[in-house]
PDB file of N, CA and C in Angstrom:
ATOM      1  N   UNK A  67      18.590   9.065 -25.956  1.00  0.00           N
ATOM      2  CA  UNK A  67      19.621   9.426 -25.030  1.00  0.00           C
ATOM      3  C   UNK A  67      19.077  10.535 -24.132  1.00  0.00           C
ATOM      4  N   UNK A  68      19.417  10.323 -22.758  1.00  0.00           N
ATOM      5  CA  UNK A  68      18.978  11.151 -22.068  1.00  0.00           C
ATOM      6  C   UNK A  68      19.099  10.931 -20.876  1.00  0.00           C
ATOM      7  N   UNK A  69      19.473  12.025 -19.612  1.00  0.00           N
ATOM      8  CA  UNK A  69      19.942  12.139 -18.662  1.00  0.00           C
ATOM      9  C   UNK A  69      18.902  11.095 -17.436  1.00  0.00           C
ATOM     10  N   UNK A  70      19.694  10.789 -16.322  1.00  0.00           N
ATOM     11  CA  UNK A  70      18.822   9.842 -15.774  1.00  0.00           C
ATOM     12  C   UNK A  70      17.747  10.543 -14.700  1.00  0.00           C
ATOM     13  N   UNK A  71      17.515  11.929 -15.103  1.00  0.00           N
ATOM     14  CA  UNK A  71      16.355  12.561 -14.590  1.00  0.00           C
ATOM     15  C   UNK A  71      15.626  12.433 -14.939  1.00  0.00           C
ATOM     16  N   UNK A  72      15.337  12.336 -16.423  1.00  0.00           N
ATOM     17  CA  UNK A  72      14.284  12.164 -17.436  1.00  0.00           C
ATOM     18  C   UNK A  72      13.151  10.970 -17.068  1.00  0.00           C
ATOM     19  N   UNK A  73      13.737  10.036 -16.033  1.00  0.00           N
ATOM     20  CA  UNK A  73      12.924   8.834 -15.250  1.00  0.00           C
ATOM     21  C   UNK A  73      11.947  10.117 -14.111  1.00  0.00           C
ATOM     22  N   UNK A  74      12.751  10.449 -13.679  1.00  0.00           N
ATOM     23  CA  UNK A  74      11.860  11.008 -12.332  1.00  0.00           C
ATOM     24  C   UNK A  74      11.278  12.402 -13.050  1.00  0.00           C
ATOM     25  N   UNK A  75      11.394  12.812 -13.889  1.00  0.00           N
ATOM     26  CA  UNK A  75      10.703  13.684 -14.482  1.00  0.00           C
ATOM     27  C   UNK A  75       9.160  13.136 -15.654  1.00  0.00           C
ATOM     28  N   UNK A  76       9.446  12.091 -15.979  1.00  0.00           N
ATOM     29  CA  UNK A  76       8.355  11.476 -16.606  1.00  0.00           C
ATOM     30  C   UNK A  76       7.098  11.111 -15.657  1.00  0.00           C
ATOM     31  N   UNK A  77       8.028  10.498 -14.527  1.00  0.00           N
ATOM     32  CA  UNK A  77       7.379   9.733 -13.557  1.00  0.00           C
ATOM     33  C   UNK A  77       6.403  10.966 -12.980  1.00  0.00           C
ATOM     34  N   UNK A  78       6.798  12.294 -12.708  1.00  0.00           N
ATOM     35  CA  UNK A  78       6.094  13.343 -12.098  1.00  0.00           C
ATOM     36  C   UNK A  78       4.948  14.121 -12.986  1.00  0.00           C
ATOM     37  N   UNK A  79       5.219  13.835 -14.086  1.00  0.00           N
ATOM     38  CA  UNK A  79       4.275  13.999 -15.266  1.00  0.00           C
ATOM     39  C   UNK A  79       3.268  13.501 -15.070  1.00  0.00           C
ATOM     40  N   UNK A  80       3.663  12.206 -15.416  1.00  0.00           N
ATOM     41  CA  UNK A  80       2.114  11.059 -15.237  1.00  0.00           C
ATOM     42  C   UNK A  80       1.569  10.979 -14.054  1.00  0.00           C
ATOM     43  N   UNK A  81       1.993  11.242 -12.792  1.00  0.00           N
ATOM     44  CA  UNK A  81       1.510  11.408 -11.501  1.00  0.00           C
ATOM     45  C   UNK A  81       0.459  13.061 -11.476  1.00  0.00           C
ATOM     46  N   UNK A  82       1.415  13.519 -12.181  1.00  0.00           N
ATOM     47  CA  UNK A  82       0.294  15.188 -12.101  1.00  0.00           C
ATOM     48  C   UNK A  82      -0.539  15.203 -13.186  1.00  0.00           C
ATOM     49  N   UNK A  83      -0.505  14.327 -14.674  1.00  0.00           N
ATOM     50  CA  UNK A  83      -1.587  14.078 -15.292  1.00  0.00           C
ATOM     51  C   UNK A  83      -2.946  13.107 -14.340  1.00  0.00           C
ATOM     52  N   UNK A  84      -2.764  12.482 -13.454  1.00  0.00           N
ATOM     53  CA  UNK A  84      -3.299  11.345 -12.928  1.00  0.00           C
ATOM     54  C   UNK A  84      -4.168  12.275 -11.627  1.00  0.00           C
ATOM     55  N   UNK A  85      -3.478  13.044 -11.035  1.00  0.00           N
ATOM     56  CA  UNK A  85      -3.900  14.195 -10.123  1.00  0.00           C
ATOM     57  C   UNK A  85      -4.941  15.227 -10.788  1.00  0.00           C
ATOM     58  N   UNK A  86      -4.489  15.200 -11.959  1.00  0.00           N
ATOM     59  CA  UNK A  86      -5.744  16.428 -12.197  1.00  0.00           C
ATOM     60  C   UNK A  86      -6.624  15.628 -13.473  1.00  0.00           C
ATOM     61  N   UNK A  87      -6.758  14.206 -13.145  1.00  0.00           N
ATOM     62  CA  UNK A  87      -7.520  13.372 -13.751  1.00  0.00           C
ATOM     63  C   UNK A  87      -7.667  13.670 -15.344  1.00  0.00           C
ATOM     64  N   UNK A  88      -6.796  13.923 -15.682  1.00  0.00           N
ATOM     65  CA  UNK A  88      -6.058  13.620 -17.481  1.00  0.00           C
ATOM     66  C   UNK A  88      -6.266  12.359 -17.923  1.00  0.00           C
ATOM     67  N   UNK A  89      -5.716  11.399 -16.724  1.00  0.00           N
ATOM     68  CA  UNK A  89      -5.403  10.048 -16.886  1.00  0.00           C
ATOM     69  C   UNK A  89      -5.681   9.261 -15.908  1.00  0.00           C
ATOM     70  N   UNK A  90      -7.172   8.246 -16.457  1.00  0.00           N
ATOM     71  CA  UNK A  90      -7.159   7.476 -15.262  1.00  0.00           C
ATOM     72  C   UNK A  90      -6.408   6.705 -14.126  1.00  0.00           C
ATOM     73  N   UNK A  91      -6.985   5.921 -13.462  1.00  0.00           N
ATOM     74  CA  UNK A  91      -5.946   5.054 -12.807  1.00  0.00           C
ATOM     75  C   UNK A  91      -5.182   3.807 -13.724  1.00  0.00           C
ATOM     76  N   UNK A  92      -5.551   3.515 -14.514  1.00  0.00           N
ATOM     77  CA  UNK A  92      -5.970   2.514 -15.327  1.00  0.00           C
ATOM     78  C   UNK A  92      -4.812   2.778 -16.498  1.00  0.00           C
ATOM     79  N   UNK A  93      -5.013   4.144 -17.146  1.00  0.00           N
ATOM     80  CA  UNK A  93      -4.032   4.774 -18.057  1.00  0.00           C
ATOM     81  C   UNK A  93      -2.642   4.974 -17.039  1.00  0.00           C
ATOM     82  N   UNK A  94      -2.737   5.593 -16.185  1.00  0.00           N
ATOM     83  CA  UNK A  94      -1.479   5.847 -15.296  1.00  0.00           C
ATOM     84  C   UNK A  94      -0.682   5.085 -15.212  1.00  0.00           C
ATOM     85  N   UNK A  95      -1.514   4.174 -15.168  1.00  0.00           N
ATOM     86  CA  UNK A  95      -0.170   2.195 -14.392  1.00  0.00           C
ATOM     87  C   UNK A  95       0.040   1.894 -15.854  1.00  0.00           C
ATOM     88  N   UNK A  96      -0.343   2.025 -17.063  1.00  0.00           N
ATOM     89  CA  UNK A  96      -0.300   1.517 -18.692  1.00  0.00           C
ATOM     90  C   UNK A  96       0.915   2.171 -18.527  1.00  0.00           C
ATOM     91  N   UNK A  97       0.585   3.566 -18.632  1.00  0.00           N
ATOM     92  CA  UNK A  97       1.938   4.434 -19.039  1.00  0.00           C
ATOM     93  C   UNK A  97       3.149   4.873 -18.579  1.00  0.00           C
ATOM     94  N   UNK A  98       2.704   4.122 -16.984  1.00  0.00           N
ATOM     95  CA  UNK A  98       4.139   3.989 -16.240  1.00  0.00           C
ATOM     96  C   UNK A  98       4.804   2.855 -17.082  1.00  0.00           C
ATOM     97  N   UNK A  99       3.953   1.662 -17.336  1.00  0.00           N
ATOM     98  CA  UNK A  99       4.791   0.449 -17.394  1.00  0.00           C
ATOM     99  C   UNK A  99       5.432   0.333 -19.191  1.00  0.00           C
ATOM    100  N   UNK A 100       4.743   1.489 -20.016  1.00  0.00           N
ATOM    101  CA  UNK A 100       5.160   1.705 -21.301  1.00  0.00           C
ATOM    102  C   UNK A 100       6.272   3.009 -21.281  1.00  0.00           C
ATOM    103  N   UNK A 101       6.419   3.524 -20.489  1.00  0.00           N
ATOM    104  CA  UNK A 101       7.887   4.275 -20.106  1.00  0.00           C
ATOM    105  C   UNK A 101       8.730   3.406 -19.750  1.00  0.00           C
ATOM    106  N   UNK A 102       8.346   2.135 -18.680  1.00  0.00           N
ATOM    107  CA  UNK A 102       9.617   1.570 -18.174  1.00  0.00           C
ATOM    108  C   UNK A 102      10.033   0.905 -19.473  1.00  0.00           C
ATOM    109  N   UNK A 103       9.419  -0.031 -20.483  1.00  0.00           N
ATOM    110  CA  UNK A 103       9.610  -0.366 -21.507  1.00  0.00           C
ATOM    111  C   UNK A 103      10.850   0.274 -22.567  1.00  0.00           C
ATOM    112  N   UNK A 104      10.582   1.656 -22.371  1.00  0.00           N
ATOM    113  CA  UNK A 104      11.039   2.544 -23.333  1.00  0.00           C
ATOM    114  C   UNK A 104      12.439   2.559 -22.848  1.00  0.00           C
ATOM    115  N   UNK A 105      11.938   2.992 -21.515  1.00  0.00           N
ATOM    116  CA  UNK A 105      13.327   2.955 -20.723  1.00  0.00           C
ATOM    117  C   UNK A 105      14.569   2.382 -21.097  1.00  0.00           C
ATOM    118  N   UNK A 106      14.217   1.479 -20.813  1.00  0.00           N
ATOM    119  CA  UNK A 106      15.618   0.175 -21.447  1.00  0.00           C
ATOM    120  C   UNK A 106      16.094   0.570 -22.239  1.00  0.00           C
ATOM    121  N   UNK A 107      15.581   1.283 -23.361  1.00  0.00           N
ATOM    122  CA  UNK A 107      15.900   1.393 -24.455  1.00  0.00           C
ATOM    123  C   UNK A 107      16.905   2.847 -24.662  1.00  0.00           C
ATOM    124  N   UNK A 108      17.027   3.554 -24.072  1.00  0.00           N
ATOM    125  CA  UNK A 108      17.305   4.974 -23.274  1.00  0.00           C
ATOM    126  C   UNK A 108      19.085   4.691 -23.237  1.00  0.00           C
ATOM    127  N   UNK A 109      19.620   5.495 -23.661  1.00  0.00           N
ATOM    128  CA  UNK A 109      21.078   5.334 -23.610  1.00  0.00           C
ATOM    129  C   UNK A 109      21.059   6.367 -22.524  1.00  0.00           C
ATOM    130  N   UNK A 110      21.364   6.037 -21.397  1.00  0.00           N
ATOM    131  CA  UNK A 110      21.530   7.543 -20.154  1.00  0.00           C
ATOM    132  C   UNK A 110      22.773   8.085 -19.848  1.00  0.00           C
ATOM    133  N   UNK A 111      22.536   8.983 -19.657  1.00  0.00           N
ATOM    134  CA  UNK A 111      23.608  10.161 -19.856  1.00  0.00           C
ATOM    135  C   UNK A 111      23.428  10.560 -18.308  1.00  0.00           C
ATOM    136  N   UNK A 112      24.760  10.370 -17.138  1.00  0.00           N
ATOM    137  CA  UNK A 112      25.194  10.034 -15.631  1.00  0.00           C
ATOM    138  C   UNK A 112      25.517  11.683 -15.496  1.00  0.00           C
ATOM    139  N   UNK A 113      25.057  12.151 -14.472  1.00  0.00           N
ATOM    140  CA  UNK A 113      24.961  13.555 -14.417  1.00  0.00           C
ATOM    141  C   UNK A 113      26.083  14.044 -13.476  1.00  0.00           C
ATOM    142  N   UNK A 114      27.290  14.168 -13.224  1.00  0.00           N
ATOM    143  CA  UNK A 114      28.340  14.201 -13.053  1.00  0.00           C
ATOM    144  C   UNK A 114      28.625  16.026 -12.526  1.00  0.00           C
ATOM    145  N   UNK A 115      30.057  15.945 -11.990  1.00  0.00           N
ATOM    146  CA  UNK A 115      30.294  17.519 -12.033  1.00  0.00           C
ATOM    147  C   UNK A 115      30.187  18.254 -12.826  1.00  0.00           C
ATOM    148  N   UNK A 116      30.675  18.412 -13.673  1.00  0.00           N
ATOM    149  CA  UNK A 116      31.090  18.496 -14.870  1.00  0.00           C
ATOM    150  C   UNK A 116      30.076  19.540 -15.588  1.00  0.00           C
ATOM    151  N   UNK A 117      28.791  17.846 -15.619  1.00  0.00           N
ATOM    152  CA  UNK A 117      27.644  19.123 -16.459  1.00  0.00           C
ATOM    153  C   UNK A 117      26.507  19.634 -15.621  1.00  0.00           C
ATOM    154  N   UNK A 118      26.572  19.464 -14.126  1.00  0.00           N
ATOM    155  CA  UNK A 118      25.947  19.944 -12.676  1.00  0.00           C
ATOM    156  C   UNK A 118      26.218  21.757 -13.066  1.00  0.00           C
ATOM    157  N   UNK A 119      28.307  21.850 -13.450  1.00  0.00           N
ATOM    158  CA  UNK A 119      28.394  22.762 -13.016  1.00  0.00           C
ATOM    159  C   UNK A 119      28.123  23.299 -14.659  1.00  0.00           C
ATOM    160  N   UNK A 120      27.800  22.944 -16.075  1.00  0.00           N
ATOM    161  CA  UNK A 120      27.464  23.801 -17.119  1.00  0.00           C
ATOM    162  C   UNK A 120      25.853  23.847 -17.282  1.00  0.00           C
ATOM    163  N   UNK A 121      25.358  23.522 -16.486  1.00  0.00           N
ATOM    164  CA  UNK A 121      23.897  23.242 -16.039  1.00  0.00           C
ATOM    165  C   UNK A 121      23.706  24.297 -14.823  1.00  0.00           C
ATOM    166  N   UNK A 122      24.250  24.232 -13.826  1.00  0.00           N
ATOM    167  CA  UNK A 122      24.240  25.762 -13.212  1.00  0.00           C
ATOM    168  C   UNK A 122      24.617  27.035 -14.006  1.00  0.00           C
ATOM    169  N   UNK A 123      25.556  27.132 -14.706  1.00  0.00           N
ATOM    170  CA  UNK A 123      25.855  28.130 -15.776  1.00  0.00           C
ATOM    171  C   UNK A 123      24.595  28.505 -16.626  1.00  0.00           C
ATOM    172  N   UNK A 124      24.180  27.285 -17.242  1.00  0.00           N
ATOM    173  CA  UNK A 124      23.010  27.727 -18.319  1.00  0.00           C
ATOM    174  C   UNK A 124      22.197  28.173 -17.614  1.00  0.00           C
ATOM    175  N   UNK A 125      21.406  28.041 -16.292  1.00  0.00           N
ATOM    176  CA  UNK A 125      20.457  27.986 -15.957  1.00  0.00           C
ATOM    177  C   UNK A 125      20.372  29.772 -16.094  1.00  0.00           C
ATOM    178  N   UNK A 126      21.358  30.132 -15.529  1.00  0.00           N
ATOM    179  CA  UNK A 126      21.723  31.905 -15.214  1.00  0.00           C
ATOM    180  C   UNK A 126      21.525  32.441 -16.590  1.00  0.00           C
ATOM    181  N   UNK A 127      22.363  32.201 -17.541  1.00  0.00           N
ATOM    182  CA  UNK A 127      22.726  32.468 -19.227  1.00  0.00           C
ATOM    183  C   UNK A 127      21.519  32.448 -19.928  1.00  0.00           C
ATOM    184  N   UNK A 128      20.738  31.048 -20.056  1.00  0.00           N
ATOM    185  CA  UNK A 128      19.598  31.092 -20.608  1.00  0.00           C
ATOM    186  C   UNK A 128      18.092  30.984 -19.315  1.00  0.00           C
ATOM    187  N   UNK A 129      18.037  31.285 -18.166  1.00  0.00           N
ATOM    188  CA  UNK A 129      16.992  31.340 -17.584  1.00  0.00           C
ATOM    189  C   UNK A 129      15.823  30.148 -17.829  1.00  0.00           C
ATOM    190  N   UNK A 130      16.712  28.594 -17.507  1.00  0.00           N
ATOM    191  CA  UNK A 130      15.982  27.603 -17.313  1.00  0.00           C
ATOM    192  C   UNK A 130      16.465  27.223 -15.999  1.00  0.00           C
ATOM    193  N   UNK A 131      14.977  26.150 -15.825  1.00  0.00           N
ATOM    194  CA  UNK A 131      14.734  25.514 -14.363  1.00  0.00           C
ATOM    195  C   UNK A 131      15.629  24.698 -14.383  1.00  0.00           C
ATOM    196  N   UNK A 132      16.094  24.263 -13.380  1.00  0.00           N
ATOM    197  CA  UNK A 132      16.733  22.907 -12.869  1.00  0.00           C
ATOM    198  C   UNK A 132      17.026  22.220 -14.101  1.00  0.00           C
ATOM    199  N   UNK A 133      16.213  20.835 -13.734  1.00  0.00           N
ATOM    200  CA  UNK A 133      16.123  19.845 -14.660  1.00  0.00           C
ATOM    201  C   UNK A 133      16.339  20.285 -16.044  1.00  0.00           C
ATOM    202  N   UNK A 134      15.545  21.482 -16.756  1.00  0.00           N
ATOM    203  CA  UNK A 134      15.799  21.898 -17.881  1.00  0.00           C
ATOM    204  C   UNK A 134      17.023  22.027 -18.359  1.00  0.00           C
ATOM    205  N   UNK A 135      17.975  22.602 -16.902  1.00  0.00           N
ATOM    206  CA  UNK A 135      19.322  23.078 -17.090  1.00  0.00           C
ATOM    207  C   UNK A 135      20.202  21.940 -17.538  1.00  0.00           C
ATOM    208  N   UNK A 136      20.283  21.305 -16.347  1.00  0.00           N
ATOM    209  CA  UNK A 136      20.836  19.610 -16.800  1.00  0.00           C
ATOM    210  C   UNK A 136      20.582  18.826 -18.034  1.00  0.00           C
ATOM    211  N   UNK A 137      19.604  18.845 -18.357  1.00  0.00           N
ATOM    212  CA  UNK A 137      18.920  18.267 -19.766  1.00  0.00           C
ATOM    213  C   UNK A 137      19.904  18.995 -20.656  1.00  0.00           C
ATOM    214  N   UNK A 138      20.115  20.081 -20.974  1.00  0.00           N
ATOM    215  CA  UNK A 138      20.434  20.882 -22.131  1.00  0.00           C
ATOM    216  C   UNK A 138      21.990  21.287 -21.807  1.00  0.00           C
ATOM    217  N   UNK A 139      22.617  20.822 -20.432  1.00  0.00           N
ATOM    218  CA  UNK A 139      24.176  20.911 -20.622  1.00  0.00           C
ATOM    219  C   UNK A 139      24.302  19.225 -20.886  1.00  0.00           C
ATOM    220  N   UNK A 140      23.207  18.337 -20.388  1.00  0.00           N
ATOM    221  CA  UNK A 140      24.142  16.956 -20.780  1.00  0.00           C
ATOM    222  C   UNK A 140      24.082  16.867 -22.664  1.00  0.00           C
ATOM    223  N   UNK A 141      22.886  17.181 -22.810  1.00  0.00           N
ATOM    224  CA  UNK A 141      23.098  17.209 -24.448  1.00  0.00           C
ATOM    225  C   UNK A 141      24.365  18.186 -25.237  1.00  0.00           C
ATOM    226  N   UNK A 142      24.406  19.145 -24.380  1.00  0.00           N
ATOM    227  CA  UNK A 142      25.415  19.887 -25.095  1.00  0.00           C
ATOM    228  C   UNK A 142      26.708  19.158 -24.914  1.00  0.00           C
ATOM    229  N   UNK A 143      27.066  18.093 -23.662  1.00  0.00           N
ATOM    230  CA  UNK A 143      28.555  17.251 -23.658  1.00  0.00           C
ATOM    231  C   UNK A 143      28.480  16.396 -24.752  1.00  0.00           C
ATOM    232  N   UNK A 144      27.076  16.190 -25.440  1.00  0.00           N
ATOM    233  CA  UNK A 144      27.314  14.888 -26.276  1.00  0.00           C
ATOM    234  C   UNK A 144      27.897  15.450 -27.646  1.00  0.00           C
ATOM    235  N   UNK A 145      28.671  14.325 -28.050  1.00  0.00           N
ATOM    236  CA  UNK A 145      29.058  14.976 -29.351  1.00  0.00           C
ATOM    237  C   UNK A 145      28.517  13.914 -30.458  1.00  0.00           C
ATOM    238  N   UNK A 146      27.369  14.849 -30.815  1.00  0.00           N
ATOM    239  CA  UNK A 146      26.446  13.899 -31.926  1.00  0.00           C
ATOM    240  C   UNK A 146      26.023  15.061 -33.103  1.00  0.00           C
ATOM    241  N   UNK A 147      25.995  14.683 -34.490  1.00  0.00           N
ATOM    242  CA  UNK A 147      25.439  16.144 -34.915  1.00  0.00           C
ATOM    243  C   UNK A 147      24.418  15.362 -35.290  1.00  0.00           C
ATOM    244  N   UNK A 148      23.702  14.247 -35.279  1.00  0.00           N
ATOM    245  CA  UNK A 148      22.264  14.168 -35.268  1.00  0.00           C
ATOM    246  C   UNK A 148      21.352  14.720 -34.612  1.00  0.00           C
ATOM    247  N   UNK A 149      22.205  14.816 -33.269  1.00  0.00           N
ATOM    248  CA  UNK A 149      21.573  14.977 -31.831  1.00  0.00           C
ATOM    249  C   UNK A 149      20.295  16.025 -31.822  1.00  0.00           C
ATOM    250  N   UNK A 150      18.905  15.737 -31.721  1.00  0.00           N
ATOM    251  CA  UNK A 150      18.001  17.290 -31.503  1.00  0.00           C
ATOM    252  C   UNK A 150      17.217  16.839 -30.331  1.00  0.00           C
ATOM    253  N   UNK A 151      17.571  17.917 -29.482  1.00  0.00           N
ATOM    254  CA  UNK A 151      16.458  18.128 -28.341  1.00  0.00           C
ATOM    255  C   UNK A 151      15.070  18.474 -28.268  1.00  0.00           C
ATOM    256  N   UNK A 152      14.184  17.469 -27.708  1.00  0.00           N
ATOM    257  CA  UNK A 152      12.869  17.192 -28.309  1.00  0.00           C
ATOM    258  C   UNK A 152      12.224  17.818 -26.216  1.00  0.00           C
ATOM    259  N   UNK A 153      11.164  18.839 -26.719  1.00  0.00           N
ATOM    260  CA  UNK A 153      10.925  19.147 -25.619  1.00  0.00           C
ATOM    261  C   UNK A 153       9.960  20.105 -26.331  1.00  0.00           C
ATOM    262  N   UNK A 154       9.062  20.419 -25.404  1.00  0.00           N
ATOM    263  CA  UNK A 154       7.719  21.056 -25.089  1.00  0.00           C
ATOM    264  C   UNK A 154       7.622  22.520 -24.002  1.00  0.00           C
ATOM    265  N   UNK A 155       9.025  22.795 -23.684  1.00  0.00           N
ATOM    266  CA  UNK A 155       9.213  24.122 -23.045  1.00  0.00           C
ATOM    267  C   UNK A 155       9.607  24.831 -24.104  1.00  0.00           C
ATOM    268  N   UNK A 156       9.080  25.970 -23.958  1.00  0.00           N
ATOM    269  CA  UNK A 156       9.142  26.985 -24.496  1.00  0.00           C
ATOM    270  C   UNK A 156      10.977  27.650 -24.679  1.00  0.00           C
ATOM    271  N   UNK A 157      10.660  27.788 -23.003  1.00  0.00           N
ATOM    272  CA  UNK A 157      12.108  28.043 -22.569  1.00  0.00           C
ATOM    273  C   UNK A 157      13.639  27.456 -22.973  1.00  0.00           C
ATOM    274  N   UNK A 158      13.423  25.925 -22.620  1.00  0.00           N
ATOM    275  CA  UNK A 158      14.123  25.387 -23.481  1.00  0.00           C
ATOM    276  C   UNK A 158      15.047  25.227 -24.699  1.00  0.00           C
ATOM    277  N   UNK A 159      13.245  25.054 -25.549  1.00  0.00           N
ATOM    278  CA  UNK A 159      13.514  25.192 -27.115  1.00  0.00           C
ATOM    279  C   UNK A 159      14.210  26.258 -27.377  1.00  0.00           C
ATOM    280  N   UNK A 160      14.273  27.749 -26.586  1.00  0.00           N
ATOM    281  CA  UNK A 160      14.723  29.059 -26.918  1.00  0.00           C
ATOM    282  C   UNK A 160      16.523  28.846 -26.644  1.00  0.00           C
ATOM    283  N   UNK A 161      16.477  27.858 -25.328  1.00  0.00           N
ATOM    284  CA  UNK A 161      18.225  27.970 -24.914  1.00  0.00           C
ATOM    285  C   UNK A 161      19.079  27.284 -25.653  1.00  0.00           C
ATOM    286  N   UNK A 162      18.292  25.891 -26.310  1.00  0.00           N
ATOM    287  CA  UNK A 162      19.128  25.005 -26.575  1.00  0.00           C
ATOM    288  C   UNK A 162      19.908  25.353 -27.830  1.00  0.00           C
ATOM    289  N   UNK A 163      19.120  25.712 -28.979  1.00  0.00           N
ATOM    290  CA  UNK A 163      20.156  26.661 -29.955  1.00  0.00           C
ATOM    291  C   UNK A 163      20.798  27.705 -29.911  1.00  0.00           C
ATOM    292  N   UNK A 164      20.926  28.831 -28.708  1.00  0.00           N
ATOM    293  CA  UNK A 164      21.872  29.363 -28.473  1.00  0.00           C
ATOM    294  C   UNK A 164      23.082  28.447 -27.685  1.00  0.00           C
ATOM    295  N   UNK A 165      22.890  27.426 -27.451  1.00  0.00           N
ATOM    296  CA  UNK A 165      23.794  26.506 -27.119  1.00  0.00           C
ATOM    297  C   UNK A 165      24.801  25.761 -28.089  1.00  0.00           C
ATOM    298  N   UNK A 166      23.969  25.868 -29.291  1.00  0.00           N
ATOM    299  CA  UNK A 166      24.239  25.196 -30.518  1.00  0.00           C
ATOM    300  C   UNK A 166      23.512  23.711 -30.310  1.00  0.00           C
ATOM    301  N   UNK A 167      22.501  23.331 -29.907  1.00  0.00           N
ATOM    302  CA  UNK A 167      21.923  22.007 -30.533  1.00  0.00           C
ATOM    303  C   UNK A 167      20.351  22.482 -30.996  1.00  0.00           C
ATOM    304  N   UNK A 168      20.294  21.500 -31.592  1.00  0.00           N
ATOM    305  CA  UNK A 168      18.593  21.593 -32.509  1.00  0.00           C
ATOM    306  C   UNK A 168      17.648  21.252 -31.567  1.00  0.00           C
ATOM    307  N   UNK A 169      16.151  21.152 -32.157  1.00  0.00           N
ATOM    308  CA  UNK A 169      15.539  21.104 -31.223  1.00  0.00           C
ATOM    309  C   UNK A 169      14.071  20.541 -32.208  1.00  0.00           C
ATOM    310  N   UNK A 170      13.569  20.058 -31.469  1.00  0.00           N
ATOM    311  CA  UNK A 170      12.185  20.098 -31.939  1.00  0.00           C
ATOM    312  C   UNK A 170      11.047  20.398 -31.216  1.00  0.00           C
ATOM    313  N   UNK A 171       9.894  21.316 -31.490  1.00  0.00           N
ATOM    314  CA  UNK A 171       9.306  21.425 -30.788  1.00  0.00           C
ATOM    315  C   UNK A 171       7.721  20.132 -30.312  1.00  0.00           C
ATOM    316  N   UNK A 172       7.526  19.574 -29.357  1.00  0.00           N
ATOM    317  CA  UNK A 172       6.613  18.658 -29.091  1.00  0.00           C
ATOM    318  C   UNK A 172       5.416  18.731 -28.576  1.00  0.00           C
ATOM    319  N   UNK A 173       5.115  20.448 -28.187  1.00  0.00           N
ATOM    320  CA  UNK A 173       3.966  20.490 -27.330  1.00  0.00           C
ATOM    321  C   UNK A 173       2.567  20.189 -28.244  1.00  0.00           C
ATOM    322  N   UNK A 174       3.186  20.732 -29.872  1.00  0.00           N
ATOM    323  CA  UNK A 174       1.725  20.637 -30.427  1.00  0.00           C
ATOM    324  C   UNK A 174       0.924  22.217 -30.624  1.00  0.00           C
ATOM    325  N   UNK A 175       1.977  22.919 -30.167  1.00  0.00           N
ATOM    326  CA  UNK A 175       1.452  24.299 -30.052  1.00  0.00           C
ATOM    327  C   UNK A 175       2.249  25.205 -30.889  1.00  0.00           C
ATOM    328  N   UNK A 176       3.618  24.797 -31.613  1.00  0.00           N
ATOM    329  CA  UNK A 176       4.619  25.790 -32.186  1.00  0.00           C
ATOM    330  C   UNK A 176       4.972  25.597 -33.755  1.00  0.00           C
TER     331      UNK A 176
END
C-alpha cells in the first residue's frame, strides 16, 4: 500500500541510479519494467485534501520533505495495525513513530 507518488518517486530513483551509472542501461529498463510489475500489485492510497493538508502539517512538526510528508500522513489515515513504514530516510524513520506507525529501516545502514 502506498500513495500514488511512490510511482514517480521510484521512477526518479532509477533514473538518478542510471545517471550516475549505478545501473546500466540494460538494468534501468529491467527495473523499470519489474516496478511496473509490482505495481499492479500496490493497493494506492489517492492523495486527497485531507492528507495534502496533514502532510503539510507533518512536514513543519517532524521536518520532512514533500513526498516524505505525504507518504507518512497517507499511512497515518490508514487504519491497519500491521501497517509498518518501510523506508531508508533517516528522517522519516524518526517521524513516523512519533506519528504512531512502525517502521522499518531499509537502507542497510541502521
Amino acid at each position: 500500500m502506498s500513495t500514488r507518488l511512490l510511482y514517480v518517486a521510484t521512477a526518479a530513483a532509477l533514473a538518478q541510479a542510471r545517471r550516475m551509472r549505478r545501473l546500466t542501461e540494460s538494468q534501468h529498463a529491467t527495473a523499470l519494467r519489474a516496478f511496473d510489475q509490482v505495481w499492479d500489485a500496490i493497493d494506492v492510497i489517492e492523495v486527497d485534501d485531507r492528507i495534502v493538508r496533514l502532510a503539510a502539517d507533518m512536514s513543519f512538526r517532524f521536518g520532512l520533505r514533500g513526498y516524505d510528508a505525504v507518504h507518512c500522513a497517507s499511512a497515518a489515515t490508514v487504519s491497519d495495525d500491521e501497517l509498518v513504514v518501510a523506508t531508508g530516510d533517516r528522517t522519516l524513520l524518526d517521524a513516523c513513530p512519533a506519528a504512531g506507525l512502525a517502521t522499518i529501516d531499509v537502507s542497510g545502514t541502521g
